[in-house]
Amino acid sequence: MKQIVVISGKGGTGKTTMAASLAALAHGMAVVADCDVDAPDLHLILKPRVQETFDFLGLQTALIDPDRCTECGECEKACRFDAISDYQVDPASCEGCKVCTIVCPSEAVAMVDRVSGHAYISETRFGPMVHADLFPGEEASGKLVTMVREISARVAEREEKELIIIDGSPGIGCPVIASITGTDIALVMTEPTISGAHDLERILGVARHFGVEAMVTINKYDLNLEVTGKIEGLCRDLGVEIAGKLPFDPGVVEAMISGKTLVEVEGPVGDAIREVWDRIGAKL
Amino acid sequence: MIISVASGKGGTGKTLVTTNLAASVGEVELVDCDVEEPNSYLFFPRREEEACTDCEVMIPVIDEGMCKRCGRCSEFCAYNALAVFPQQVLLFKELCHGCGGCGLVCPEGAISEGTRAIGKICRARSGDLRLLWGELSVGEPMATPLIRSVKAEAKGDLVLIDSPPGTACPVIEAIRESDFCLLVTEPTPFGLYDLSIAVQVVRGMEIPCGVVVNRAGVGDRGVYDYCKKEEIPILLEIPMKREIAELYSRGLLFSEAMVEWRDEFVQLLGRIEEAAE
């Protein structure tokens, strides 16, 4: 079984649009996993019909029993995350370390589980999809990404799919690291802006750090040919293959509004994505 | 006043809005809390007095001579950052949250604390503007301690915070204690869906908010209908113009090239101040 993850340092460079189109091209062969758990958009295109739902238990949270609490303030002093004030725990700041439970002299603090989101196995017009939502403002998005990937691997095995296509999140932090570790190819989306080029260099560093082979797609490449040239140069220097260049096309937004992938509508971007798909296939 | 600029969806124009607002207003501190991919300083190429320092977090230091391999520390650690073997104790430092719990439970007093760098905090000046940004090191998973440290450096009367994308813990850390949160979106189904999650986050934190619609003219009316229904003011619309996108791609501020926009951003600040009351 092979795994492709679509990532980007910079947000809004077309990860989800690409992942949805790859899912369409892989028709029936792949499990699709939306690992952008705190801004998941893939469902807007793939319109999953949920078959199974799982609770996601995030970090535990401390809870102070006011009847036992003697208001000594030891927990507040020991908490490194400023999560306790006025003998109450702010669940948004609590990182579940449990230090308060051991410094409390009157055993007034307990750790409680909390459901921080849900994960789902669904059916789409292109095959199975695993996705999740993290409740707004919750922590441990990396842990939820890992859960989505574990469920995806189970579904792929059960349904004998040879590929998992993962839609990742922007950035380089914990959810991104959880999305790319152990994958076969990271398809990195970028755009020809100085921000895009700057972020590309960092995300390629992350892929290298975790030993994942990267391929780059430049979205809206014709918006600034000079920066596109710089990105191509950077990739050449780093020995990273360019999987494709997608032109700027207002049809992309229209396809999104009608809930279609770019390979289901006519247009230059769909053609360019087919070439990306072929290059990935050759690499795998 | 602290104004944070956030968005659920990435790439909707947070940095575009923050940098142009800062440049138009002048005397302000711009704090880039998108420490995984900080970009705002790139738009101020004439910055001066640039200096960076390490951002350090606490980690345990184990005295192997005193350690009796009892395993209490690894049992206690909620993040699986410690593993006790017969020969040694292994610390997976990227997983450590620096809570200090292992030191408290060690019966031998074999654990003290040290520090390690997870990224850099940078400062610079560009005219009246003070720039602050954090840069997380490649391979580091945890952005929140760095965001906390960068924010702690801001002390001006007017602070603009460029938040990371998403709606998880780094965003909470970035927008915490803001007087107002400006949510930048685009009028597309993705923009709308992620905006609606971001609104739940800021409302949960009881921070007043308003919306900037970027790339206005593309897409559909979903974002406008949603804002009307939820009674969220739309404080500015930036049209979809190739000229704006091209200036941004070259690292230029469109409010400097298209001077009428300077006034628009100054007025935006006025509208924010009004809406925050």
Short mmCIF file of N, CA and C in Angstrom, two decimals, chain B residues 101-217:
data_model
loop_
_atom_site.label_atom_id
_atom_site.label_comp_id
_atom_site.label_asym_id
_atom_site.label_seq_id
_atom_site.Cartn_x
_atom_site.Cartn_y
_atom_site.Cartn_z
N GLY B 101 6.69 17.83 35.52
CA GLY B 101 6.11 16.77 36.33
C GLY B 101 7.09 15.65 36.65
N CYS B 102 7.93 15.28 35.68
CA CYS B 102 8.88 14.17 35.91
C CYS B 102 9.81 14.47 37.08
N GLY B 103 10.24 15.74 37.18
CA GLY B 103 11.11 16.13 38.29
C GLY B 103 10.39 16.03 39.62
N LEU B 104 9.10 16.33 39.62
CA LEU B 104 8.34 16.28 40.87
C LEU B 104 8.11 14.85 41.35
N VAL B 105 7.95 13.91 40.41
CA VAL B 105 7.65 12.54 40.85
C VAL B 105 8.90 11.69 41.09
N CYS B 106 10.07 12.15 40.64
CA CYS B 106 11.29 11.35 40.79
C CYS B 106 11.65 11.22 42.27
N PRO B 107 11.67 9.99 42.82
CA PRO B 107 11.95 9.83 44.25
C PRO B 107 13.43 10.03 44.59
N GLU B 108 14.29 10.00 43.57
CA GLU B 108 15.73 10.10 43.82
C GLU B 108 16.27 11.52 43.66
N GLY B 109 15.44 12.43 43.22
CA GLY B 109 15.92 13.78 42.94
C GLY B 109 16.93 13.79 41.80
N ALA B 110 16.74 12.85 40.84
CA ALA B 110 17.72 12.71 39.76
C ALA B 110 17.40 13.59 38.56
N ILE B 111 16.27 14.30 38.62
CA ILE B 111 15.88 15.10 37.46
C ILE B 111 15.91 16.59 37.79
N SER B 112 16.73 17.30 37.05
CA SER B 112 16.73 18.76 37.15
C SER B 112 16.22 19.30 35.81
N GLU B 113 16.25 20.61 35.64
CA GLU B 113 15.72 21.13 34.38
C GLU B 113 16.76 21.94 33.62
N GLY B 114 16.70 21.78 32.32
CA GLY B 114 17.53 22.58 31.43
C GLY B 114 16.63 23.22 30.38
N THR B 115 17.23 23.80 29.38
CA THR B 115 16.42 24.42 28.33
C THR B 115 16.91 23.94 26.98
N ARG B 116 16.06 24.11 25.98
CA ARG B 116 16.49 23.90 24.60
C ARG B 116 15.74 24.87 23.71
N ALA B 117 16.35 25.21 22.58
CA ALA B 117 15.74 26.18 21.67
C ALA B 117 14.82 25.47 20.70
N ILE B 118 13.62 26.03 20.48
CA ILE B 118 12.70 25.45 19.49
C ILE B 118 12.52 26.39 18.30
N GLY B 119 13.10 27.57 18.40
CA GLY B 119 12.95 28.51 17.29
C GLY B 119 13.57 29.85 17.69
N LYS B 120 13.26 30.87 16.90
CA LYS B 120 13.83 32.19 17.13
C LYS B 120 12.74 33.23 17.31
N ILE B 121 13.06 34.25 18.10
CA ILE B 121 12.20 35.42 18.21
C ILE B 121 12.97 36.56 17.57
N CYS B 122 12.38 37.23 16.58
CA CYS B 122 13.10 38.28 15.86
C CYS B 122 12.39 39.61 16.01
N ARG B 123 13.21 40.66 16.00
CA ARG B 123 12.69 42.02 16.14
C ARG B 123 13.36 42.90 15.08
N ALA B 124 12.62 43.86 14.57
CA ALA B 124 13.21 44.83 13.63
C ALA B 124 12.33 46.07 13.61
N ARG B 125 12.82 47.09 12.90
CA ARG B 125 12.10 48.34 12.75
C ARG B 125 11.97 48.67 11.28
N SER B 126 10.85 49.27 10.88
CA SER B 126 10.73 49.79 9.53
C SER B 126 9.97 51.09 9.66
N GLY B 127 10.70 52.21 9.66
CA GLY B 127 10.08 53.51 9.94
C GLY B 127 9.50 53.51 11.34
N ASP B 128 8.22 53.91 11.46
CA ASP B 128 7.58 53.94 12.77
C ASP B 128 7.12 52.56 13.23
N LEU B 129 7.21 51.63 12.31
CA LEU B 129 6.65 50.31 12.55
C LEU B 129 7.64 49.42 13.29
N ARG B 130 7.15 48.73 14.33
CA ARG B 130 8.00 47.76 14.99
C ARG B 130 7.54 46.37 14.56
N LEU B 131 8.49 45.57 14.10
CA LEU B 131 8.17 44.22 13.62
C LEU B 131 8.66 43.20 14.62
N LEU B 132 7.80 42.24 14.91
CA LEU B 132 8.17 41.11 15.77
C LEU B 132 7.71 39.85 15.08
N TRP B 133 8.54 38.83 15.05
CA TRP B 133 8.05 37.57 14.51
C TRP B 133 8.77 36.40 15.14
N GLY B 134 8.12 35.26 15.11
CA GLY B 134 8.73 34.03 15.60
C GLY B 134 8.97 33.11 14.43
N GLU B 135 10.01 32.29 14.53
CA GLU B 135 10.27 31.34 13.46
C GLU B 135 10.59 29.99 14.09
N LEU B 136 9.64 29.06 13.95
CA LEU B 136 9.78 27.72 14.52
C LEU B 136 10.84 26.96 13.72
N SER B 137 11.72 26.23 14.41
CA SER B 137 12.74 25.45 13.71
C SER B 137 12.09 24.28 12.98
N VAL B 138 12.68 23.93 11.84
CA VAL B 138 12.18 22.81 11.03
C VAL B 138 12.28 21.51 11.83
N GLY B 139 11.19 20.74 11.87
CA GLY B 139 11.17 19.48 12.61
C GLY B 139 10.56 19.61 13.99
N GLU B 140 10.33 20.86 14.44
CA GLU B 140 9.72 21.06 15.76
C GLU B 140 8.19 21.03 15.62
N PRO B 141 7.50 20.25 16.46
CA PRO B 141 6.04 20.19 16.33
C PRO B 141 5.28 21.30 17.06
N MET B 142 5.85 21.85 18.14
CA MET B 142 5.01 22.69 19.01
C MET B 142 5.20 24.18 18.81
N ALA B 143 4.17 24.81 18.25
CA ALA B 143 4.27 26.24 17.96
C ALA B 143 3.85 27.11 19.14
N THR B 144 2.99 26.58 20.01
CA THR B 144 2.39 27.47 21.03
C THR B 144 3.39 28.12 21.99
N PRO B 145 4.42 27.43 22.49
CA PRO B 145 5.33 28.13 23.40
C PRO B 145 6.03 29.31 22.71
N LEU B 146 6.33 29.14 21.42
CA LEU B 146 6.99 30.23 20.69
C LEU B 146 6.03 31.40 20.47
N ILE B 147 4.78 31.07 20.16
CA ILE B 147 3.77 32.13 19.97
C ILE B 147 3.63 32.93 21.27
N ARG B 148 3.59 32.21 22.39
CA ARG B 148 3.47 32.86 23.70
C ARG B 148 4.64 33.81 23.93
N SER B 149 5.85 33.35 23.60
CA SER B 149 7.04 34.17 23.83
C SER B 149 7.08 35.40 22.93
N VAL B 150 6.68 35.25 21.68
CA VAL B 150 6.70 36.39 20.75
C VAL B 150 5.69 37.44 21.21
N LYS B 151 4.50 36.96 21.60
CA LYS B 151 3.47 37.90 22.05
C LYS B 151 3.91 38.68 23.29
N ALA B 152 4.66 38.01 24.16
CA ALA B 152 5.10 38.64 25.40
C ALA B 152 6.00 39.85 25.14
N GLU B 153 6.60 39.92 23.95
CA GLU B 153 7.51 41.03 23.62
C GLU B 153 6.77 42.29 23.19
N ALA B 154 5.51 42.15 22.81
CA ALA B 154 4.76 43.30 22.30
C ALA B 154 4.27 44.15 23.46
N LYS B 155 4.56 45.44 23.39
CA LYS B 155 4.08 46.27 24.49
C LYS B 155 3.59 47.63 24.03
N GLY B 156 3.36 47.81 22.74
CA GLY B 156 2.90 49.10 22.23
C GLY B 156 1.42 49.35 22.52
N ASP B 157 0.97 50.58 22.19
CA ASP B 157 -0.43 50.93 22.40
C ASP B 157 -1.32 50.25 21.37
N LEU B 158 -0.76 50.07 20.16
CA LEU B 158 -1.53 49.41 19.11
C LEU B 158 -0.73 48.21 18.60
N VAL B 159 -1.30 47.04 18.79
CA VAL B 159 -0.61 45.80 18.41
C VAL B 159 -1.46 45.05 17.39
N LEU B 160 -0.84 44.68 16.27
CA LEU B 160 -1.53 43.88 15.25
C LEU B 160 -0.92 42.50 15.24
N ILE B 161 -1.77 41.48 15.41
CA ILE B 161 -1.26 40.12 15.45
C ILE B 161 -1.67 39.36 14.20
N ASP B 162 -0.68 38.86 13.47
CA ASP B 162 -0.94 38.02 12.30
C ASP B 162 -0.98 36.58 12.83
N SER B 163 -2.16 35.98 12.80
CA SER B 163 -2.36 34.66 13.41
C SER B 163 -2.07 33.55 12.41
N PRO B 164 -1.78 32.34 12.90
CA PRO B 164 -1.67 31.22 11.95
C PRO B 164 -3.04 30.82 11.41
N PRO B 165 -3.09 30.05 10.32
CA PRO B 165 -4.38 29.57 9.83
C PRO B 165 -4.91 28.45 10.73
N GLY B 166 -6.15 28.06 10.49
CA GLY B 166 -6.74 26.96 11.25
C GLY B 166 -7.58 27.45 12.40
N THR B 167 -7.94 26.51 13.29
CA THR B 167 -8.78 26.87 14.43
C THR B 167 -8.35 26.10 15.67
N ALA B 168 -7.13 25.53 15.66
CA ALA B 168 -6.66 24.72 16.78
C ALA B 168 -5.79 25.54 17.73
N CYS B 169 -5.04 24.84 18.59
CA CYS B 169 -4.37 25.52 19.70
C CYS B 169 -3.44 26.68 19.31
N PRO B 170 -2.67 26.62 18.21
CA PRO B 170 -1.82 27.79 17.90
C PRO B 170 -2.65 29.06 17.66
N VAL B 171 -3.84 28.89 17.09
CA VAL B 171 -4.70 30.06 16.84
C VAL B 171 -5.22 30.63 18.16
N ILE B 172 -5.63 29.74 19.05
CA ILE B 172 -6.12 30.17 20.37
C ILE B 172 -5.04 30.99 21.07
N GLU B 173 -3.81 30.48 21.04
CA GLU B 173 -2.70 31.17 21.71
C GLU B 173 -2.48 32.55 21.07
N ALA B 174 -2.57 32.61 19.73
CA ALA B 174 -2.30 33.87 19.03
C ALA B 174 -3.36 34.93 19.32
N ILE B 175 -4.64 34.53 19.37
CA ILE B 175 -5.69 35.56 19.49
C ILE B 175 -6.15 35.81 20.93
N ARG B 176 -5.67 34.98 21.86
CA ARG B 176 -6.01 35.17 23.27
C ARG B 176 -5.69 36.61 23.71
N GLU B 177 -6.57 37.21 24.48
CA GLU B 177 -6.39 38.57 25.01
C GLU B 177 -6.49 39.67 23.95
N SER B 178 -6.95 39.34 22.75
CA SER B 178 -7.17 40.40 21.76
C SER B 178 -8.41 41.19 22.14
N ASP B 179 -8.41 42.49 21.77
CA ASP B 179 -9.61 43.29 21.97
C ASP B 179 -10.58 43.12 20.81
N PHE B 180 -10.01 42.69 19.67
CA PHE B 180 -10.84 42.52 18.48
C PHE B 180 -10.16 41.51 17.57
N CYS B 181 -10.96 40.70 16.89
CA CYS B 181 -10.39 39.75 15.95
C CYS B 181 -10.98 40.00 14.57
N LEU B 182 -10.09 40.28 13.62
CA LEU B 182 -10.49 40.50 12.24
C LEU B 182 -10.37 39.18 11.51
N LEU B 183 -11.48 38.70 10.94
CA LEU B 183 -11.44 37.41 10.25
C LEU B 183 -11.43 37.65 8.75
N VAL B 184 -10.35 37.18 8.11
CA VAL B 184 -10.21 37.39 6.67
C VAL B 184 -10.71 36.14 5.96
N THR B 185 -11.60 36.33 4.99
CA THR B 185 -12.11 35.17 4.27
C THR B 185 -12.21 35.49 2.80
N GLU B 186 -12.55 34.48 2.00
CA GLU B 186 -12.83 34.70 0.59
C GLU B 186 -14.22 34.17 0.31
N PRO B 187 -14.91 34.76 -0.66
CA PRO B 187 -16.32 34.40 -0.87
C PRO B 187 -16.49 33.10 -1.66
N THR B 188 -15.99 32.01 -1.10
CA THR B 188 -16.10 30.69 -1.73
C THR B 188 -16.65 29.72 -0.68
N PRO B 189 -17.09 28.53 -1.11
CA PRO B 189 -17.57 27.54 -0.12
C PRO B 189 -16.50 27.17 0.91
N PHE B 190 -15.23 27.02 0.51
CA PHE B 190 -14.17 26.71 1.47
C PHE B 190 -14.01 27.87 2.46
N GLY B 191 -13.99 29.08 1.92
CA GLY B 191 -13.84 30.27 2.77
C GLY B 191 -14.96 30.34 3.79
N LEU B 192 -16.18 30.10 3.34
CA LEU B 192 -17.35 30.17 4.23
C LEU B 192 -17.30 29.11 5.32
N TYR B 193 -17.00 27.87 4.93
CA TYR B 193 -17.01 26.79 5.92
C TYR B 193 -15.99 27.07 7.03
N ASP B 194 -14.76 27.45 6.61
CA ASP B 194 -13.71 27.68 7.60
C ASP B 194 -13.97 28.95 8.42
N LEU B 195 -14.60 29.95 7.80
CA LEU B 195 -14.98 31.15 8.55
C LEU B 195 -15.96 30.78 9.66
N SER B 196 -16.92 29.91 9.35
CA SER B 196 -17.93 29.58 10.35
C SER B 196 -17.30 28.87 11.56
N ILE B 197 -16.24 28.08 11.33
CA ILE B 197 -15.55 27.45 12.47
C ILE B 197 -14.79 28.52 13.26
N ALA B 198 -14.11 29.42 12.52
CA ALA B 198 -13.34 30.48 13.19
C ALA B 198 -14.25 31.36 14.04
N VAL B 199 -15.45 31.63 13.55
CA VAL B 199 -16.40 32.46 14.32
C VAL B 199 -16.77 31.76 15.63
N GLN B 200 -16.96 30.44 15.57
CA GLN B 200 -17.27 29.70 16.81
C GLN B 200 -16.12 29.85 17.81
N VAL B 201 -14.87 29.82 17.31
CA VAL B 201 -13.72 29.95 18.20
C VAL B 201 -13.70 31.32 18.86
N VAL B 202 -13.81 32.39 18.08
CA VAL B 202 -13.70 33.73 18.68
C VAL B 202 -14.90 34.03 19.58
N ARG B 203 -16.06 33.52 19.21
CA ARG B 203 -17.23 33.74 20.08
C ARG B 203 -17.06 32.99 21.39
N GLY B 204 -16.52 31.77 21.30
CA GLY B 204 -16.25 31.00 22.52
C GLY B 204 -15.28 31.73 23.44
N MET B 205 -14.38 32.51 22.85
CA MET B 205 -13.40 33.25 23.66
C MET B 205 -13.90 34.66 24.01
N GLU B 206 -15.12 34.96 23.59
CA GLU B 206 -15.76 36.26 23.86
C GLU B 206 -14.95 37.43 23.33
N ILE B 207 -14.40 37.27 22.13
CA ILE B 207 -13.68 38.37 21.47
C ILE B 207 -14.59 38.90 20.36
N PRO B 208 -14.84 40.22 20.34
CA PRO B 208 -15.67 40.75 19.25
C PRO B 208 -14.96 40.59 17.90
N CYS B 209 -15.71 40.35 16.85
CA CYS B 209 -15.07 40.11 15.56
C CYS B 209 -15.78 40.81 14.42
N GLY B 210 -15.06 40.99 13.32
CA GLY B 210 -15.60 41.51 12.08
C GLY B 210 -14.89 40.81 10.94
N VAL B 211 -15.42 40.98 9.73
CA VAL B 211 -14.91 40.21 8.60
C VAL B 211 -14.31 41.14 7.53
N VAL B 212 -13.22 40.68 6.92
CA VAL B 212 -12.71 41.28 5.69
C VAL B 212 -12.92 40.25 4.59
N VAL B 213 -13.62 40.65 3.53
CA VAL B 213 -13.79 39.74 2.39
C VAL B 213 -12.72 40.08 1.37
N ASN B 214 -11.81 39.13 1.16
CA ASN B 214 -10.75 39.32 0.17
C ASN B 214 -11.17 38.62 -1.12
N ARG B 215 -10.63 39.05 -2.23
CA ARG B 215 -10.98 38.53 -3.57
C ARG B 215 -12.48 38.66 -3.82
N ALA B 216 -13.05 39.78 -3.34
CA ALA B 216 -14.48 40.01 -3.55
C ALA B 216 -14.74 40.06 -5.05
N GLY B 217 -15.86 39.44 -5.44
CA GLY B 217 -16.19 39.40 -6.87
C GLY B 217 -16.10 38.00 -7.43
#
